[in-house]
Coordinates of C-alpha atoms and ligand atoms in Angstrom, one line a residue:
X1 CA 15.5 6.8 -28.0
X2 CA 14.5 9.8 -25.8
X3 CA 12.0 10.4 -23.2
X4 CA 9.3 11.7 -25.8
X5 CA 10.0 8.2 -27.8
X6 CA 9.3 6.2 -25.0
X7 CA 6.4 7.9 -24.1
X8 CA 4.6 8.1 -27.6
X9 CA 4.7 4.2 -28.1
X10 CA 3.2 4.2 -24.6
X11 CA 0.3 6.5 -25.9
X12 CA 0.0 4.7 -29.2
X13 CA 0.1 0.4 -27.9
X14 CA -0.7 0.7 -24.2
X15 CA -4.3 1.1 -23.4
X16 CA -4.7 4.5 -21.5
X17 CA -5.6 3.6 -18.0
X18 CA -3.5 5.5 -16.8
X19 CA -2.1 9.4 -16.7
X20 CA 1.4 9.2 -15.9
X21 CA 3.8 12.1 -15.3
X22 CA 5.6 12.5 -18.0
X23 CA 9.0 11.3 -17.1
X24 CA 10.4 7.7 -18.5
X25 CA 13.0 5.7 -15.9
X26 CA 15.4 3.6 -17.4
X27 CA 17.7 3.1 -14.1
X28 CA 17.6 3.1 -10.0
X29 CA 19.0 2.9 -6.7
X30 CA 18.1 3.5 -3.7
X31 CA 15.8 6.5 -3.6
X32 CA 16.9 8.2 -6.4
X33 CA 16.3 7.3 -10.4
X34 CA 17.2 8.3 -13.6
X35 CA 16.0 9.2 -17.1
X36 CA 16.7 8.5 -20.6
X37 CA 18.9 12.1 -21.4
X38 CA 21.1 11.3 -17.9
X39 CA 18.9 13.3 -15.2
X40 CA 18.6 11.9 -11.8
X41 CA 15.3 12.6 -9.2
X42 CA 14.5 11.9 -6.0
X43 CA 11.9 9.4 -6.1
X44 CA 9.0 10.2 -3.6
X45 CA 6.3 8.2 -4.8
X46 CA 8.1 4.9 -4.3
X47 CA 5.8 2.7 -6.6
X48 CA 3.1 3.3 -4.2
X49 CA 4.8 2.2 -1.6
X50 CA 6.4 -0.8 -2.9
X51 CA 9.6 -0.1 -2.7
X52 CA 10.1 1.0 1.0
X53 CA 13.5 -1.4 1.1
X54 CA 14.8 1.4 -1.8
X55 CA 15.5 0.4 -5.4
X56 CA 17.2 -2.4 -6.2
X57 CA 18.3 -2.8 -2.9
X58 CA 21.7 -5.3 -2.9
X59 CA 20.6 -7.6 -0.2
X60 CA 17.2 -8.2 -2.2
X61 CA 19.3 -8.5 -5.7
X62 CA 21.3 -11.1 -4.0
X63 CA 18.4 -13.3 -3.0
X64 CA 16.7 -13.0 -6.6
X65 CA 20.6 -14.0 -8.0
X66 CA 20.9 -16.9 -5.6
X67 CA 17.0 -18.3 -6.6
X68 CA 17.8 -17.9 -10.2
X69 CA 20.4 -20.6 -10.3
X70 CA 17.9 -23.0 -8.0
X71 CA 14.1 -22.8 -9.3
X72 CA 12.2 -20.4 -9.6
X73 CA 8.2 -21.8 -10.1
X74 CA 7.0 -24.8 -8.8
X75 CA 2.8 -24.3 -8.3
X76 CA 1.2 -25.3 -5.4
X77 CA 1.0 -29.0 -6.9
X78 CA 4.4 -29.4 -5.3
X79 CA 5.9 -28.2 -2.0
X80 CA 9.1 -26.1 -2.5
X81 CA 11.7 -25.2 -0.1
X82 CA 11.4 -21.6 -0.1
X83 CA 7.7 -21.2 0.8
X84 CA 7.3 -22.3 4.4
X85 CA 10.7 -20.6 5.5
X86 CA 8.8 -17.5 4.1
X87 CA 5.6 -18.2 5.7
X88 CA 7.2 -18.6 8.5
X89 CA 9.2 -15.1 8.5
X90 CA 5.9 -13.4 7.6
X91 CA 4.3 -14.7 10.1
X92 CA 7.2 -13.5 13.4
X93 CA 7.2 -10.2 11.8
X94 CA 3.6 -9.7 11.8
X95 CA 2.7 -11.7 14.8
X96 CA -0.2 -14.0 13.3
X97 CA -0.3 -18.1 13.3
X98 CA -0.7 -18.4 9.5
X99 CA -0.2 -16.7 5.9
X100 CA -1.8 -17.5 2.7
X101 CA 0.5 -16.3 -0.2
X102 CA -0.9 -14.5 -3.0
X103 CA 0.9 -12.2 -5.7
X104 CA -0.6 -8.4 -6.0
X105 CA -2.4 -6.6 -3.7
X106 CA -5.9 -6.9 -4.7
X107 CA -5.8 -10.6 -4.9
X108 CA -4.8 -10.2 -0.7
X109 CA -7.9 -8.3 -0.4
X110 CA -10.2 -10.7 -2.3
X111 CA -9.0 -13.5 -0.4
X112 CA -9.3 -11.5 3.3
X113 CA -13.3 -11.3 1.6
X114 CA -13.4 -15.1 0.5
X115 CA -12.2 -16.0 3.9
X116 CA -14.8 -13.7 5.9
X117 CA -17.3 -14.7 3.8
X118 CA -16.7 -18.5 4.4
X119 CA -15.8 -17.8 8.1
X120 CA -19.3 -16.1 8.4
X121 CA -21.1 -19.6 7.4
X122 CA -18.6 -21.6 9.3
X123 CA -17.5 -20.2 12.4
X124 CA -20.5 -17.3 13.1
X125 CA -23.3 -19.4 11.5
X126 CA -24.9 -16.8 8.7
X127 CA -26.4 -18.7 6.3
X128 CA -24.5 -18.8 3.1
X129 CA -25.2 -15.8 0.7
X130 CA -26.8 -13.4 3.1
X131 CA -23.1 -12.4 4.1
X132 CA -22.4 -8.9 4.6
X133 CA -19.2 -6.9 5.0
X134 CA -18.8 -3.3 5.5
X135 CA -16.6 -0.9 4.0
X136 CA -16.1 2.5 4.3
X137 CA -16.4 6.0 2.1
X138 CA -13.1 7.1 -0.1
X139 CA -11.6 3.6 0.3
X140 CA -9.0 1.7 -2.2
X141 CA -8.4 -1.7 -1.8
X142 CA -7.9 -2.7 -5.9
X143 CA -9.2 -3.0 -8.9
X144 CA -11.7 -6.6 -9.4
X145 CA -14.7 -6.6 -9.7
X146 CA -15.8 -7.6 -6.1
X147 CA -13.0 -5.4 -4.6
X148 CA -14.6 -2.6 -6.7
X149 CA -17.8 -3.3 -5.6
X150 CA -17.1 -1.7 -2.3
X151 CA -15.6 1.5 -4.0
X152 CA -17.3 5.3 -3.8
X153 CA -14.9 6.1 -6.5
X154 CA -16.9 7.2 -9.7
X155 CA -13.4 6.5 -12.0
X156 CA -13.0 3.3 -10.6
X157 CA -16.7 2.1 -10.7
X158 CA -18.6 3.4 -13.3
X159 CA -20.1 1.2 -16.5
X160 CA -18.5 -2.0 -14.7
X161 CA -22.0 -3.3 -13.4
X162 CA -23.8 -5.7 -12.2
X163 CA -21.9 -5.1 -9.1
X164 CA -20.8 -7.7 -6.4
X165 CA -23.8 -7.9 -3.5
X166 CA -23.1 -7.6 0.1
X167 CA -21.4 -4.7 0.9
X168 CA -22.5 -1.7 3.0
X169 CA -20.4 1.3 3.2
X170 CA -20.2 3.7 5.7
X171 CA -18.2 7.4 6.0
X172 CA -14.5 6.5 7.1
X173 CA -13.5 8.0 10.4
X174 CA -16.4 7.7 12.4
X175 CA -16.8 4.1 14.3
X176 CA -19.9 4.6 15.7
X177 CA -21.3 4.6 11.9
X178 CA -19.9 1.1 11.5
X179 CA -20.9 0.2 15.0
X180 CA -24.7 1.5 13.8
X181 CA -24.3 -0.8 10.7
X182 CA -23.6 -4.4 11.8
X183 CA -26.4 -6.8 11.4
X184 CA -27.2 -10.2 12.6
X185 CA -25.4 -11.1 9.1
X186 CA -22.6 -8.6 9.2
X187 CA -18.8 -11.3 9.0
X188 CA -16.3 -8.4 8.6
X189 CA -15.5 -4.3 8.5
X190 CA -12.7 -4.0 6.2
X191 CA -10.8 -0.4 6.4
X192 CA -7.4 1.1 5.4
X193 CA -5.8 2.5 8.6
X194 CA -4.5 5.7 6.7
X195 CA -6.2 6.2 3.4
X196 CA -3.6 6.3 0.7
X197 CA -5.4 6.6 -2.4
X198 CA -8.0 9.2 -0.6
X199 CA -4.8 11.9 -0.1
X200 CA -3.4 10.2 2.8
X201 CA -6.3 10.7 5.1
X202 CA -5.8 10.0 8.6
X203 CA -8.6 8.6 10.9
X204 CA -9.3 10.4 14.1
X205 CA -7.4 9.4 17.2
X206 CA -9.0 6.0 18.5
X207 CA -10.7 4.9 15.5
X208 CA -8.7 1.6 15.4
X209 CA -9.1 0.8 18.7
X210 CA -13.0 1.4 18.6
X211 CA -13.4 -0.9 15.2
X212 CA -11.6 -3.6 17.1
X213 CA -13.8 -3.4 19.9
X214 CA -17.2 -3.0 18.1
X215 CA -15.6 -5.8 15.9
X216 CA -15.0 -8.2 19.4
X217 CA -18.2 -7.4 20.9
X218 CA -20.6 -8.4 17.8
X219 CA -18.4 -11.3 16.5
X220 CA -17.4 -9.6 13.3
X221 CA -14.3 -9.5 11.6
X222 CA -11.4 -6.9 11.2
X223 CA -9.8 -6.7 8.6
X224 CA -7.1 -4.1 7.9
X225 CA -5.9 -3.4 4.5
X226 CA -1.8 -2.6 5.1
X227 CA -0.7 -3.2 1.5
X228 CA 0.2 0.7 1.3
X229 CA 0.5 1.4 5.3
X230 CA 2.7 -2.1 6.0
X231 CA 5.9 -2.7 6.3
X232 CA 7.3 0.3 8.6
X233 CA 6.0 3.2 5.8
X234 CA 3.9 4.9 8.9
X235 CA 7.0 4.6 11.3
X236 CA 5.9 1.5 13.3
X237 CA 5.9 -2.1 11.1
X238 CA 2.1 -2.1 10.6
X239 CA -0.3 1.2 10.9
X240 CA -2.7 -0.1 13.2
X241 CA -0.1 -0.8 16.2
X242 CA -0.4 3.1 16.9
X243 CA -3.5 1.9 19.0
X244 CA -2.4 -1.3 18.8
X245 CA -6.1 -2.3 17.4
X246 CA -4.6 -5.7 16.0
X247 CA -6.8 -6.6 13.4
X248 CA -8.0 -10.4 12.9
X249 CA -6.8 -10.1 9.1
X250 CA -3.7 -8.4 7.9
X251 CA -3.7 -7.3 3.7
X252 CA -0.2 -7.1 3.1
X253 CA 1.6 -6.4 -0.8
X254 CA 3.7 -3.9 -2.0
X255 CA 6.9 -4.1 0.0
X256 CA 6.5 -7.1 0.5
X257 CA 7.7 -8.1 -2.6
X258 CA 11.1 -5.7 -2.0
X259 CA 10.3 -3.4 -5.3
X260 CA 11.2 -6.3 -7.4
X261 CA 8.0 -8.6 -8.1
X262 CA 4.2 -8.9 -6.9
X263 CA 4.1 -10.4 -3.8
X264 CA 0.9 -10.1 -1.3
X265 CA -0.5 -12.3 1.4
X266 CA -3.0 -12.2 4.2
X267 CA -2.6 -13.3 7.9
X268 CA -4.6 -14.5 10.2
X269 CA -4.9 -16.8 12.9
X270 CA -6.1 -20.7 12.8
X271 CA -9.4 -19.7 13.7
X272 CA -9.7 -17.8 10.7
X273 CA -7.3 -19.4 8.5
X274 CA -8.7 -22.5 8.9
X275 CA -11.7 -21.6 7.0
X276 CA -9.6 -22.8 3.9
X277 CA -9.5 -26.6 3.1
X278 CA -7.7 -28.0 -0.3
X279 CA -9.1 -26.5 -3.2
X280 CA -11.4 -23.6 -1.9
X281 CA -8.8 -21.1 -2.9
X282 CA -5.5 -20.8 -4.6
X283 CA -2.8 -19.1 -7.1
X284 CA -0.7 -20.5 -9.5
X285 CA 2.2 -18.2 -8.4
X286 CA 1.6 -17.9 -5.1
X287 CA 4.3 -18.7 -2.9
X288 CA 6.6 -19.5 -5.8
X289 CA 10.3 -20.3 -4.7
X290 CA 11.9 -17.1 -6.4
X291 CA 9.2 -15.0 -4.4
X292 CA 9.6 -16.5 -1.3
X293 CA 13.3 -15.8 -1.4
X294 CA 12.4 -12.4 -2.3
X295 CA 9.8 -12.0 0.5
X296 CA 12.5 -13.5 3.1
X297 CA 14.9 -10.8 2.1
X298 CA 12.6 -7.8 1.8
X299 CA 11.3 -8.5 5.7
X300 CA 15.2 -8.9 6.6
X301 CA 16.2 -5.5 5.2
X302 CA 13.2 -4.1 7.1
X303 CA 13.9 -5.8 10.2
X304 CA 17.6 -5.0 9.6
X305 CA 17.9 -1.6 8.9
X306 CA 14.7 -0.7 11.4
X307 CA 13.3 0.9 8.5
X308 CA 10.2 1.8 10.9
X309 CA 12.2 4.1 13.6
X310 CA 14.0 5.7 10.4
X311 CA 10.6 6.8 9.0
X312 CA 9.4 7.9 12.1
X313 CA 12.3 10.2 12.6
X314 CA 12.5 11.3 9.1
X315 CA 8.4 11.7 8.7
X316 CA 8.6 14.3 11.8
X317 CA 11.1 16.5 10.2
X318 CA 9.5 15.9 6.7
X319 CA 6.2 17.6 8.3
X320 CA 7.8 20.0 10.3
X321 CA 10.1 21.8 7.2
X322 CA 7.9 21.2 4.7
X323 CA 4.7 22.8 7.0
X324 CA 7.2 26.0 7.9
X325 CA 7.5 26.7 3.9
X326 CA 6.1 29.7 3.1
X327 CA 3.4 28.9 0.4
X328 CA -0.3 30.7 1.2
X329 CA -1.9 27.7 -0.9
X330 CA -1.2 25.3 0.9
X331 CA -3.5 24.1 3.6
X332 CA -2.0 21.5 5.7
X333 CA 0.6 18.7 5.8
X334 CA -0.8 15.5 7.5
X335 CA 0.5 11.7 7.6
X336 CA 2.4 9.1 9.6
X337 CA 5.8 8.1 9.3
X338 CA 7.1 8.5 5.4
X339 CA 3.5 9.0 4.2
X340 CA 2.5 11.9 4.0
X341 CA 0.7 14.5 1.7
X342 CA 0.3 17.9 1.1
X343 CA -2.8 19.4 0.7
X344 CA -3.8 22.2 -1.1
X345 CA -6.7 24.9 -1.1
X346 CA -9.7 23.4 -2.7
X347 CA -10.0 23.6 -6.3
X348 CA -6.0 23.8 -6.7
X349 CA -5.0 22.2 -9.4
X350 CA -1.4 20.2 -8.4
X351 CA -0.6 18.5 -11.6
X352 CA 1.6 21.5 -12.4
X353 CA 3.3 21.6 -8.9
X354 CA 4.4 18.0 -10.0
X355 CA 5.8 18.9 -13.4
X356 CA 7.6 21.5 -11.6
X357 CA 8.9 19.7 -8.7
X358 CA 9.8 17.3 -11.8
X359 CA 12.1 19.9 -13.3
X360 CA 13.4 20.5 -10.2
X361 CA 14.4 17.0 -9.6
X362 CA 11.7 15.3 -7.8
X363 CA 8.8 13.0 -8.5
X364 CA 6.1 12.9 -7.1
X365 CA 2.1 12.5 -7.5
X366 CA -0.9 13.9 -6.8
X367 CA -3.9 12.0 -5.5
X368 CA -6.9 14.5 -5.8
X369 CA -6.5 17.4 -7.5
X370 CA -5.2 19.4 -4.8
X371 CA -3.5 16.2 -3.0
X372 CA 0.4 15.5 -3.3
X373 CA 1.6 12.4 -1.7
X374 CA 5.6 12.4 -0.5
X375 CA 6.4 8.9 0.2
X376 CA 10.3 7.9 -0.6
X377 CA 11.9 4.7 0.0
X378 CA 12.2 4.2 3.9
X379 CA 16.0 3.8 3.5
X380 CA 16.6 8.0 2.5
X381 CA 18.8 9.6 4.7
X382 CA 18.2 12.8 6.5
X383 CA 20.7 14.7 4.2
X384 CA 18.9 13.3 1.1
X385 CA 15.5 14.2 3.1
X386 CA 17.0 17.4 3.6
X387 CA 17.8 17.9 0.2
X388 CA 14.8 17.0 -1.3
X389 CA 13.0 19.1 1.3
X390 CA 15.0 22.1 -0.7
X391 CA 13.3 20.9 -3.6
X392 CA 10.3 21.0 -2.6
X393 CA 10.7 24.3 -1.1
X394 CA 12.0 26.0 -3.8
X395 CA 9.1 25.1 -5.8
X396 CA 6.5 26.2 -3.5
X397 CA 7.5 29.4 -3.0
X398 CA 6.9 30.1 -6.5
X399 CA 3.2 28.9 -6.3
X400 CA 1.5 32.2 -7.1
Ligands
PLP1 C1 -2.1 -0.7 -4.0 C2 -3.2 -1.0 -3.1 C3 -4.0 -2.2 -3.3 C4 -3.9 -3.0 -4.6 O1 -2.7 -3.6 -4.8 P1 -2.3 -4.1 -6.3 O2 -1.0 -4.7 -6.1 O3 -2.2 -2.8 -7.1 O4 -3.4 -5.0 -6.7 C5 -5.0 -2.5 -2.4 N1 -5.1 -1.7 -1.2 C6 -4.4 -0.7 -1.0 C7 -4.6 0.1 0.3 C8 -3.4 -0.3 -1.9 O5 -2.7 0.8 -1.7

């Protein structure tokens, strides 16, 4: 079958949530992937962010081989041997006392809300139901119902009421807002620390740091959502240690589960964690053996091949070339690390620049509009950066 094949019975048995580029990928490695008819691209959307390790990295392959002949699902009826030696890992790379496994991102986030919610009654004393938890303008944090509850997103919001009570939102970047909108009953202020989804928006200098301390001072929560920031994509291992505003909840997903399955967790510390008591919260595949050894192996390659000072290195020149290009629509270049976005002159239309840069041999996506996101696998080299920087470039020159 060819690309066009694959694509109709998309169209015709898959409901249509979503508008993909149209490009199929039967094959990958690494940071490149291939189609149907043979042609290779540069992959620069990397699942989101899920695949910071690379495609099918070997190291990560190996683990999922090695599982497969040993068990693979056990449910959290039984212990298994795979989980706490994963816990455990997740826990030194992250610096927090405790993880709770989950399997995709949203799920991460609707248990950081469970647990502030619970911790608000327990620990701060707000009576149960009047718990509130502020959120901020533009967010993402996943598609249930509670999680998009807190959404400003018509798309992801509209016709799916009655909506989930108890959040307040709040414009993103500006911490005296949130400061301004704790209450008595306020348990948490959940925030992104770079906006993916929003077009890579970054906060202003200090924003971190101020939520953590209005957070401290008022006995509220923090709660960062790193599902798309995590794992070294910003150029350190999480996005808030660039004010090193350590949060009292980690979100984690993505690359966590090495580009291979959903795997997602939160962390925190005992005084949060232990909020949670047998049967107030659980996953059938949570923590399952095969995704434990996948988890293990996905924080080794990180750790390994210090994925983090590779994207810092590469983001810097990725900003710098691709900023010098000489294309009078577009505005600015902004991100951290590997994640990054171009942004164009309002009411540009970038779905075109992507078919184009498709043709060219690159894929990428646009958030907004006028938003493309560049984020490849952490493990690119700067020739293949540099190459793919040509790409680019020789597309954007064109834009008339
Ligand atoms: C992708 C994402 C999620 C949701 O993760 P899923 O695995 O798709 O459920 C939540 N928050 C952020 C910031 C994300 O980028």
């Amino acid at each position: 079958m060819k690309s066009q094949d694959y694509i109709a019975l998309d169209e015709k048995f898959g409901a249509h949530n979503y508008h993909p580029l149209p490009v199929v990928i039967t094959w990958a490695e690494g940071c490149t992937v291939r189609d149907p008819e043979g042609k290779t691209y540069y992959d620069f959307l990397s699942a989101y962010s899920a695949v910071n390790q690379g495609h099918r990295h070997p190291k990560i392959l190996q683990a999922v081989r090695d599982q497969l002949e040993l068990c693979t699902l056990t449910s959290r009826a039984f212990h298994n041997d795979k989980m706490g030696p994963f816990l455990k890992k997740l826990c030194e790379f992250t610096g927090y006392e405790m993880a709770l496994p989950m399997n995709t991102g949203t799920e991460a986030v609707e248990t950081a809300l469970k647990a502030a919610r619970r911790w608000g009654v327990e620990v701060k004393g707000v009576e149960n139901g009047k718990q509130e938890i502020i959120c901020v303008d533009d967010n993402f944090h996943g598609r249930t119902i509670a999680v998009i509850s807190m959404s400003s997103d018509p798309d992801s919001t509209v016709n799916y009421g009655p909506y989930v009570p108890g959040f307040k939102r709040v414009p993103y970047g500006d911490a005296r807002a949130i400061a301004a909108a704790i209450t008595p009953t306020t348990v948490a202020v959940i925030v992104e620390p770079i906006q993916g989804e929003a077009g890579v928006v970054t906060p202003p200098e200090g924003y971190l740091r101020a939520i953590r301390e209005t957070c401290t001072k008022n006995q509220v929560l923090f709660i960062c959502d790193e599902i798309q920031t995590g794992f070294c994509r910003t150029g350190k291992r999480f996005a808030w240690q660039h004010e090193g505003a350590r949060p009292d909840i980690m979100c984690l997903g993505k690359a966590l589960g090495g580009g291979i399955m959903p795997i997602s967790a939160i962390v925190a510390d005992h005084g949060v964690m232990d909020v949670f008591t047998p049967g107030t919260h659980g996953s059938t595949f949570g923590g399952n053996p095969l995704a434990s050894a996948v988890g293990i192996a996905a924080l080794e390659v990180l750790e390994d091949e210090k994925l983090e000072d590779n994207a810092e290195r590469l983001g810097r020149i990725f900003r710098e070339e691709v900023g010098a290009i000489a294309c009078p629509k577009m505005k600015l270049v902004r991100g951290k690390g590997l994640l990054n976005a171009v942004v164009f002159e309002k009411g540009f239309e970038a779905w075109d620049v992507c078919l184009a840069l498709r043709d060219a041999g690159l894929l990428a996506k646009q958030t907004h509009g006028n938003i493309i996101r560049f984020a490849p696998p952490l493990v690119i080299t700067e020739k293949e950066l540099r190459e793919a920087i040509a790409i680019i470039r020789s597309v954007f020159v064109k834009i008339a």
